[in-house]
PDB file of C-alpha atoms in Angstrom:
ATOM      1  CA  ALA A  21       0.183   0.439  -0.182  1.00  0.00           C
ATOM      2  CA  LEU A  22       2.703   2.569   0.911  1.00  0.00           C
ATOM      3  CA  ILE A  23       4.541   1.808  -2.694  1.00  0.00           C
ATOM      4  CA  PHE A  24       0.755   2.523  -4.546  1.00  0.00           C
ATOM      5  CA  PHE A  25       0.925   5.649  -2.047  1.00  0.00           C
ATOM      6  CA  VAL A  26       4.395   7.240  -3.387  1.00  0.00           C
ATOM      7  CA  LEU A  27       3.559   5.883  -6.931  1.00  0.00           C
ATOM      8  CA  LEU A  28       0.158   8.230  -6.753  1.00  0.00           C
ATOM      9  CA  LEU A  29       1.807  11.134  -5.268  1.00  0.00           C
ATOM     10  CA  VAL A  30       4.337  10.700  -8.530  1.00  0.00           C
ATOM     11  CA  GLY A  31       1.470  10.674 -10.465  1.00  0.00           C
ATOM     12  CA  ILE A  32      -0.551  13.695  -9.544  1.00  0.00           C
ATOM     13  CA  TYR A  33       3.057  15.444  -9.407  1.00  0.00           C
ATOM     14  CA  GLN A  34       3.382  14.488 -12.839  1.00  0.00           C
ATOM     15  CA  PHE A  35      -0.101  15.702 -13.511  1.00  0.00           C
ATOM     16  CA  LEU A  36      -0.523  18.886 -12.562  1.00  0.00           C
ATOM     17  CA  SER A  37       2.514  19.928 -14.330  1.00  0.00           C
ATOM     18  CA  ILE A  38       0.548  19.159 -17.857  1.00  0.00           C
ATOM     19  CA  ARG A  39      -2.481  20.357 -16.366  1.00  0.00           C
ATOM     20  CA  GLN A  40      -2.718  23.612 -18.356  1.00  0.00           C
ATOM     21  CA  LEU A  41      -2.060  21.402 -21.678  1.00  0.00           C
ATOM     22  CA  VAL A  42      -5.622  20.965 -23.604  1.00  0.00           C
ATOM     23  CA  ILE A  43      -5.537  17.085 -23.447  1.00  0.00           C
ATOM     24  CA  ILE A  44      -5.569  17.354 -19.926  1.00  0.00           C
ATOM     25  CA  GLN A  45      -8.340  20.448 -19.215  1.00  0.00           C
ATOM     26  CA  LYS A  46     -11.011  18.256 -22.138  1.00  0.00           C
ATOM     27  CA  ARG A  47     -10.575  15.479 -18.624  1.00  0.00           C
ATOM     28  CA  TYR A  48     -11.738  17.432 -15.998  1.00  0.00           C
ATOM     29  CA  PRO A  49      -8.672  17.770 -14.333  1.00  0.00           C
ATOM     30  CA  ARG A  50      -9.987  18.974 -10.784  1.00  0.00           C
ATOM     31  CA  MET A  51     -11.732  15.751 -11.035  1.00  0.00           C
ATOM     32  CA  VAL A  52      -8.963  13.772 -11.298  1.00  0.00           C
ATOM     33  CA  ILE A  53      -7.049  15.544  -8.562  1.00  0.00           C
ATOM     34  CA  VAL A  54      -9.802  14.342  -6.237  1.00  0.00           C
ATOM     35  CA  GLU A  55      -9.568  11.036  -7.414  1.00  0.00           C
ATOM     36  CA  ALA A  56      -6.017  10.329  -7.127  1.00  0.00           C
ATOM     37  CA  ALA A  57      -6.705  12.294  -3.470  1.00  0.00           C
ATOM     38  CA  ALA A  58      -9.088   9.532  -2.036  1.00  0.00           C
ATOM     39  CA  ALA A  59      -6.825   6.602  -3.381  1.00  0.00           C
ATOM     40  CA  ALA A  60      -3.678   7.871  -1.949  1.00  0.00           C
ATOM     41  CA  PHE A  61      -5.637   7.875   1.006  1.00  0.00           C
ATOM     42  CA  LEU A  62      -6.973   5.020   0.570  1.00  0.00           C
ATOM     43  CA  CYS A  63      -3.975   3.187   0.283  1.00  0.00           C
ATOM     44  CA  LEU A  64      -1.658   5.143   3.293  1.00  0.00           C
ATOM     45  CA  VAL A  65      -4.703   4.997   5.754  1.00  0.00           C
ATOM     46  CA  THR A  66      -7.907   3.129   4.768  1.00  0.00           C
ATOM     47  CA  PHE A  67      -6.280  -0.296   3.615  1.00  0.00           C
ATOM     48  CA  PRO A  68      -4.100  -0.912   7.300  1.00  0.00           C
ATOM     49  CA  LEU A  69      -6.952  -0.109   9.058  1.00  0.00           C
ATOM     50  CA  TRP A  70      -9.009  -2.912   7.441  1.00  0.00           C
ATOM     51  CA  TYR A  71      -6.518  -5.592   6.494  1.00  0.00           C
ATOM     52  CA  ASN A  72      -5.744  -4.913  10.165  1.00  0.00           C
ATOM     53  CA  TYR A  73      -8.670  -6.226  11.445  1.00  0.00           C
ATOM     54  CA  TYR A  74     -10.031  -8.033   8.014  1.00  0.00           C
ATOM     55  CA  LEU A  75      -6.934 -10.317   7.965  1.00  0.00           C
ATOM     56  CA  GLN A  76      -7.020 -10.640  11.961  1.00  0.00           C
ATOM     57  CA  VAL A  77      -3.274  -9.011  12.332  1.00  0.00           C
ATOM     58  CA  ASP A  78      -2.639  -7.360  16.270  1.00  0.00           C
ATOM     59  CA  ILE A  79      -1.315  -4.773  15.107  1.00  0.00           C
ATOM     60  CA  PHE A  80      -2.176  -2.339  17.080  1.00  0.00           C
ATOM     61  CA  GLY A  81      -2.749  -4.798  20.479  1.00  0.00           C
ATOM     62  CA  GLY A  82      -6.137  -4.582  22.906  1.00  0.00           C
ATOM     63  CA  ASP A  83      -9.569  -4.841  21.343  1.00  0.00           C
ATOM     64  CA  ASP A  84      -9.604  -4.283  17.658  1.00  0.00           C
ATOM     65  CA  SER A  85     -13.603  -4.106  17.139  1.00  0.00           C
ATOM     66  CA  GLY A  86     -12.575  -0.124  16.998  1.00  0.00           C
ATOM     67  CA  ILE A  87     -10.440  -0.893  14.029  1.00  0.00           C
ATOM     68  CA  TYR A  88     -13.022  -2.811  12.563  1.00  0.00           C
ATOM     69  CA  TYR A  89     -15.783   0.216  12.421  1.00  0.00           C
ATOM     70  CA  VAL A  90     -13.132   2.926  11.475  1.00  0.00           C
ATOM     71  CA  GLY A  91     -11.627   0.748   9.006  1.00  0.00           C
ATOM     72  CA  ILE A  92     -15.345  -0.325   7.600  1.00  0.00           C
ATOM     73  CA  VAL A  93     -16.565   3.364   7.305  1.00  0.00           C
ATOM     74  CA  LEU A  94     -13.614   4.807   5.313  1.00  0.00           C
ATOM     75  CA  ILE A  95     -13.262   2.015   2.624  1.00  0.00           C
ATOM     76  CA  CYS A  96     -16.681   2.415   2.243  1.00  0.00           C
ATOM     77  CA  LEU A  97     -16.253   6.022   2.017  1.00  0.00           C
ATOM     78  CA  ASN A  98     -13.105   5.755  -0.382  1.00  0.00           C
ATOM     79  CA  ASN A  99     -14.262   2.851  -2.820  1.00  0.00           C
ATOM     80  CA  HIS A 100     -17.293   3.948  -3.562  1.00  0.00           C
ATOM     81  CA  PHE A 101     -16.086   7.479  -3.380  1.00  0.00           C
ATOM     82  CA  ILE A 102     -13.738   7.060  -6.187  1.00  0.00           C
ATOM     83  CA  VAL A 103     -15.961   4.688  -8.403  1.00  0.00           C
ATOM     84  CA  ASN A 104     -18.926   7.461  -8.491  1.00  0.00           C
ATOM     85  CA  LEU A 105     -16.841  10.147  -9.076  1.00  0.00           C
ATOM     86  CA  GLU A 106     -14.736   8.234 -11.886  1.00  0.00           C
ATOM     87  CA  ALA A 107     -18.478   7.193 -13.372  1.00  0.00           C
ATOM     88  CA  CYS A 108     -19.450  10.735 -13.207  1.00  0.00           C
ATOM     89  CA  ARG A 109     -16.296  11.998 -14.786  1.00  0.00           C
ATOM     90  CA  ILE A 110     -16.508   9.464 -17.761  1.00  0.00           C
ATOM     91  CA  TRP A 111     -20.273  10.226 -18.477  1.00  0.00           C
ATOM     92  CA  LEU A 112     -19.357  14.261 -19.183  1.00  0.00           C
ATOM     93  CA  MET A 113     -16.822  13.073 -21.266  1.00  0.00           C
ATOM     94  CA  SER A 114     -18.900  11.078 -23.305  1.00  0.00           C
ATOM     95  CA  PHE A 115     -21.625  13.261 -23.421  1.00  0.00           C
ATOM     96  CA  ARG A 116     -19.589  16.143 -24.674  1.00  0.00           C
ATOM     97  CA  LEU A 117     -18.191  13.970 -27.681  1.00  0.00           C
ATOM     98  CA  HIS A 118     -21.995  12.723 -28.117  1.00  0.00           C
ATOM     99  CA  TYR A 119     -22.642  16.703 -28.101  1.00  0.00           C
ATOM    100  CA  LEU A 120     -19.900  17.705 -29.897  1.00  0.00           C
ATOM    101  CA  ASN A 121     -21.071  14.670 -32.847  1.00  0.00           C
ATOM    102  CA  SER A 122     -24.296  15.828 -32.998  1.00  0.00           C
ATOM    103  CA  VAL A 123     -22.891  19.505 -33.996  1.00  0.00           C
ATOM    104  CA  LYS A 124     -21.168  17.931 -36.225  1.00  0.00           C
ATOM    105  CA  ASN A 125     -24.312  16.891 -37.928  1.00  0.00           C
ATOM    106  CA  GLN A 126     -26.775  18.822 -37.059  1.00  0.00           C
ATOM    107  CA  GLU A 127     -26.452  21.435 -40.341  1.00  0.00           C
ATOM    108  CA  TRP A 128     -26.819  18.590 -42.827  1.00  0.00           C
ATOM    109  CA  LYS A 129     -29.381  16.715 -40.888  1.00  0.00           C
ATOM    110  CA  SER A 130     -31.258  20.137 -39.881  1.00  0.00           C
ATOM    111  CA  GLU A 131     -31.787  20.052 -44.065  1.00  0.00           C
ATOM    112  CA  ILE A 132     -34.111  17.212 -44.023  1.00  0.00           C
ATOM    113  CA  ASP A 133     -35.530  17.214 -40.878  1.00  0.00           C
ATOM    114  CA  ARG A 134     -35.962  20.897 -39.221  1.00  0.00           C
ATOM    115  CA  GLU A 135     -37.224  19.490 -35.462  1.00  0.00           C
ATOM    116  CA  PHE A 136     -32.876  17.423 -35.372  1.00  0.00           C
ATOM    117  CA  ALA A 137     -31.870  20.277 -32.804  1.00  0.00           C
ATOM    118  CA  GLU A 138     -35.195  19.510 -31.271  1.00  0.00           C
ATOM    119  CA  LYS A 139     -35.447  16.011 -31.183  1.00  0.00           C
ATOM    120  CA  ASN A 140     -31.633  15.370 -30.094  1.00  0.00           C
ATOM    121  CA  TRP A 141     -31.019  14.267 -26.857  1.00  0.00           C
ATOM    122  CA  TYR A 142     -27.734  15.754 -26.257  1.00  0.00           C
ATOM    123  CA  LEU A 143     -28.370  18.561 -27.865  1.00  0.00           C
ATOM    124  CA  ARG A 144     -31.253  19.196 -26.216  1.00  0.00           C
ATOM    125  CA  ASN A 145     -29.763  18.475 -22.148  1.00  0.00           C
ATOM    126  CA  GLN A 146     -26.188  19.963 -23.278  1.00  0.00           C
ATOM    127  CA  HIS A 147     -26.903  22.296 -19.926  1.00  0.00           C
ATOM    128  CA  THR A 148     -27.993  19.397 -17.755  1.00  0.00           C
ATOM    129  CA  TYR A 149     -26.704  15.784 -18.025  1.00  0.00           C
ATOM    130  CA  GLY A 150     -23.290  17.431 -19.511  1.00  0.00           C
ATOM    131  CA  ASN A 151     -22.882  20.217 -17.101  1.00  0.00           C
ATOM    132  CA  PRO A 152     -20.662  19.023 -14.057  1.00  0.00           C
ATOM    133  CA  MET A 153     -22.696  21.231 -11.292  1.00  0.00           C
ATOM    134  CA  PHE A 154     -25.634  19.181 -12.358  1.00  0.00           C
ATOM    135  CA  MET A 155     -23.968  15.547 -12.747  1.00  0.00           C
ATOM    136  CA  ILE A 156     -22.073  15.981  -9.456  1.00  0.00           C
ATOM    137  CA  PRO A 157     -24.705  16.678  -6.593  1.00  0.00           C
ATOM    138  CA  ARG A 158     -26.802  13.881  -8.774  1.00  0.00           C
ATOM    139  CA  THR A 159     -23.823  11.662  -8.496  1.00  0.00           C
ATOM    140  CA  MET A 160     -23.104  12.379  -4.628  1.00  0.00           C
ATOM    141  CA  LEU A 161     -26.525  11.583  -3.673  1.00  0.00           C
ATOM    142  CA  TYR A 162     -26.071   8.093  -5.078  1.00  0.00           C
ATOM    143  CA  TYR A 163     -22.826   7.249  -3.460  1.00  0.00           C
ATOM    144  CA  ALA A 164     -24.606   8.605   0.090  1.00  0.00           C
ATOM    145  CA  PHE A 165     -26.774   5.902  -0.493  1.00  0.00           C
ATOM    146  CA  ALA A 166     -24.307   3.991  -1.527  1.00  0.00           C
ATOM    147  CA  VAL A 167     -22.187   4.180   1.184  1.00  0.00           C
ATOM    148  CA  ILE A 168     -25.291   3.990   4.106  1.00  0.00           C
ATOM    149  CA  VAL A 169     -26.055   0.444   2.428  1.00  0.00           C
ATOM    150  CA  THR A 170     -22.724  -1.126   2.181  1.00  0.00           C
ATOM    151  CA  ILE A 171     -21.945   0.390   6.114  1.00  0.00           C
ATOM    152  CA  SER A 172     -25.093  -0.895   7.269  1.00  0.00           C
ATOM    153  CA  ALA A 173     -24.037  -4.118   6.200  1.00  0.00           C
ATOM    154  CA  PHE A 174     -21.644  -4.367   7.359  1.00  0.00           C
ATOM    155  CA  MET A 175     -22.475  -3.643  10.688  1.00  0.00           C
ATOM    156  CA  LEU A 176     -24.983  -5.660  10.825  1.00  0.00           C
ATOM    157  CA  PHE A 177     -22.820  -9.120   9.518  1.00  0.00           C
ATOM    158  CA  LYS A 178     -19.350  -8.359  10.931  1.00  0.00           C
ATOM    159  CA  LEU A 179     -16.743 -10.307  10.431  1.00  0.00           C
ATOM    160  CA  GLU A 180     -18.324 -13.758  10.661  1.00  0.00           C
ATOM    161  CA  ARG A 181     -20.898 -13.156   8.246  1.00  0.00           C
ATOM    162  CA  ILE A 182     -19.042 -10.919   6.231  1.00  0.00           C
ATOM    163  CA  PHE A 183     -20.220 -12.950   2.877  1.00  0.00           C
ATOM    164  CA  PHE A 184     -23.511 -11.214   2.725  1.00  0.00           C
ATOM    165  CA  ALA A 185     -21.918  -7.579   3.529  1.00  0.00           C
ATOM    166  CA  GLU A 186     -19.157  -8.188   0.480  1.00  0.00           C
ATOM    167  CA  LEU A 187     -22.356  -9.501  -1.860  1.00  0.00           C
ATOM    168  CA  ILE A 188     -24.821  -6.092  -1.001  1.00  0.00           C
ATOM    169  CA  ASP A 189     -21.544  -3.913  -1.375  1.00  0.00           C
ATOM    170  CA  GLY A 190     -20.477  -5.753  -4.614  1.00  0.00           C
ATOM    171  CA  MET A 191     -23.951  -4.868  -5.943  1.00  0.00           C
ATOM    172  CA  ILE A 192     -24.004  -1.674  -5.649  1.00  0.00           C
ATOM    173  CA  PHE A 193     -20.021  -1.349  -6.797  1.00  0.00           C
ATOM    174  CA  SER A 194     -20.675  -2.694  -9.590  1.00  0.00           C
ATOM    175  CA  THR A 195     -23.495  -0.428 -10.744  1.00  0.00           C
ATOM    176  CA  PRO A 196     -20.958   2.240 -11.326  1.00  0.00           C
ATOM    177  CA  THR A 197     -18.642  -0.003 -13.098  1.00  0.00           C
ATOM    178  CA  MET A 198     -21.250  -1.163 -15.504  1.00  0.00           C
ATOM    179  CA  PHE A 199     -22.415   1.877 -16.111  1.00  0.00           C
ATOM    180  CA  VAL A 200     -18.700   3.354 -17.337  1.00  0.00           C
ATOM    181  CA  LEU A 201     -19.161  -0.401 -19.855  1.00  0.00           C
ATOM    182  CA  TYR A 202     -22.447   0.619 -20.934  1.00  0.00           C
ATOM    183  CA  ILE A 203     -20.428   4.432 -22.324  1.00  0.00           C
ATOM    184  CA  TYR A 204     -18.336   3.069 -23.932  1.00  0.00           C
ATOM    185  CA  TYR A 205     -20.163   0.601 -25.684  1.00  0.00           C
ATOM    186  CA  LYS A 206     -22.359   3.596 -26.645  1.00  0.00           C
ATOM    187  CA  CYS A 207     -19.804   6.390 -27.563  1.00  0.00           C
ATOM    188  CA  PRO A 208     -19.953   7.370 -31.138  1.00  0.00           C
ATOM    189  CA  LYS A 209     -16.222   4.732 -32.309  1.00  0.00           C
ATOM    190  CA  LYS A 210     -16.649   7.377 -35.661  1.00  0.00           C
ATOM    191  CA  ALA A 211     -16.302  11.045 -33.644  1.00  0.00           C
ATOM    192  CA  GLY A 212     -12.341  12.649 -34.290  1.00  0.00           C
ATOM    193  CA  ASP A 213     -10.699  11.434 -30.974  1.00  0.00           C
ATOM    194  CA  GLU A 214      -7.477  13.525 -31.798  1.00  0.00           C
ATOM    195  CA  LEU A 215      -8.124  13.906 -27.355  1.00  0.00           C
ATOM    196  CA  LEU A 216      -7.799  10.114 -27.297  1.00  0.00           C
ATOM    197  CA  PHE A 217     -10.882   9.802 -25.800  1.00  0.00           C
ATOM    198  CA  HIS A 218     -11.594   6.480 -26.321  1.00  0.00           C
ATOM    199  CA  TYR A 219      -8.449   4.541 -25.003  1.00  0.00           C
ATOM    200  CA  GLU A 220      -9.006   6.725 -21.992  1.00  0.00           C
ATOM    201  CA  PHE A 221     -12.809   5.072 -21.899  1.00  0.00           C
ATOM    202  CA  LYS A 222     -11.422   1.887 -23.052  1.00  0.00           C
ATOM    203  CA  ALA A 223      -9.062   1.256 -20.377  1.00  0.00           C
ATOM    204  CA  THR A 224     -11.524   2.536 -17.522  1.00  0.00           C
ATOM    205  CA  ALA A 225     -13.455  -0.237 -18.815  1.00  0.00           C
TER     206      ALA A 225
END
């Protein structure tokens, strides 16, 4: 975990050094930095606390029940925050590609169908579903739901029946993961991709 923490710090430093490039600016760099910071905290603090109890390693000595509860809360907060924020970021990038593709087609398609702009979902919703200020709060609402449910499950089942808690956690965690796969599947493949968005979508998926 410590090695990953150091690698994350190096990655954050290098990312910040090139954040003025267009290829970086189009990727919502603030969201990337927040995700990386959360991942660094996960490696440095959350994993050691969680696995101390999960693997029954007596690092801190004494009663580890408190460590269990702290570890559960932190790992649920960390994991679901990272995966949901990344799904939101990928969605915003994908929406932008769809929107640009629609704008490119709007001129000639409007000659055939004058209501093309009104019918096109991406053209109609660029200020809502394509807007970070609209999408991030709604992503955080799902995140809050995911955290409440998973923490409650782990608290209820504890280590003796942790399989059931992990099953619930996995089902909720898989929702944004499957959403990213869907985004990659639906993304316009023929659109110009000078900024390598498709490469990132494929790597994330």
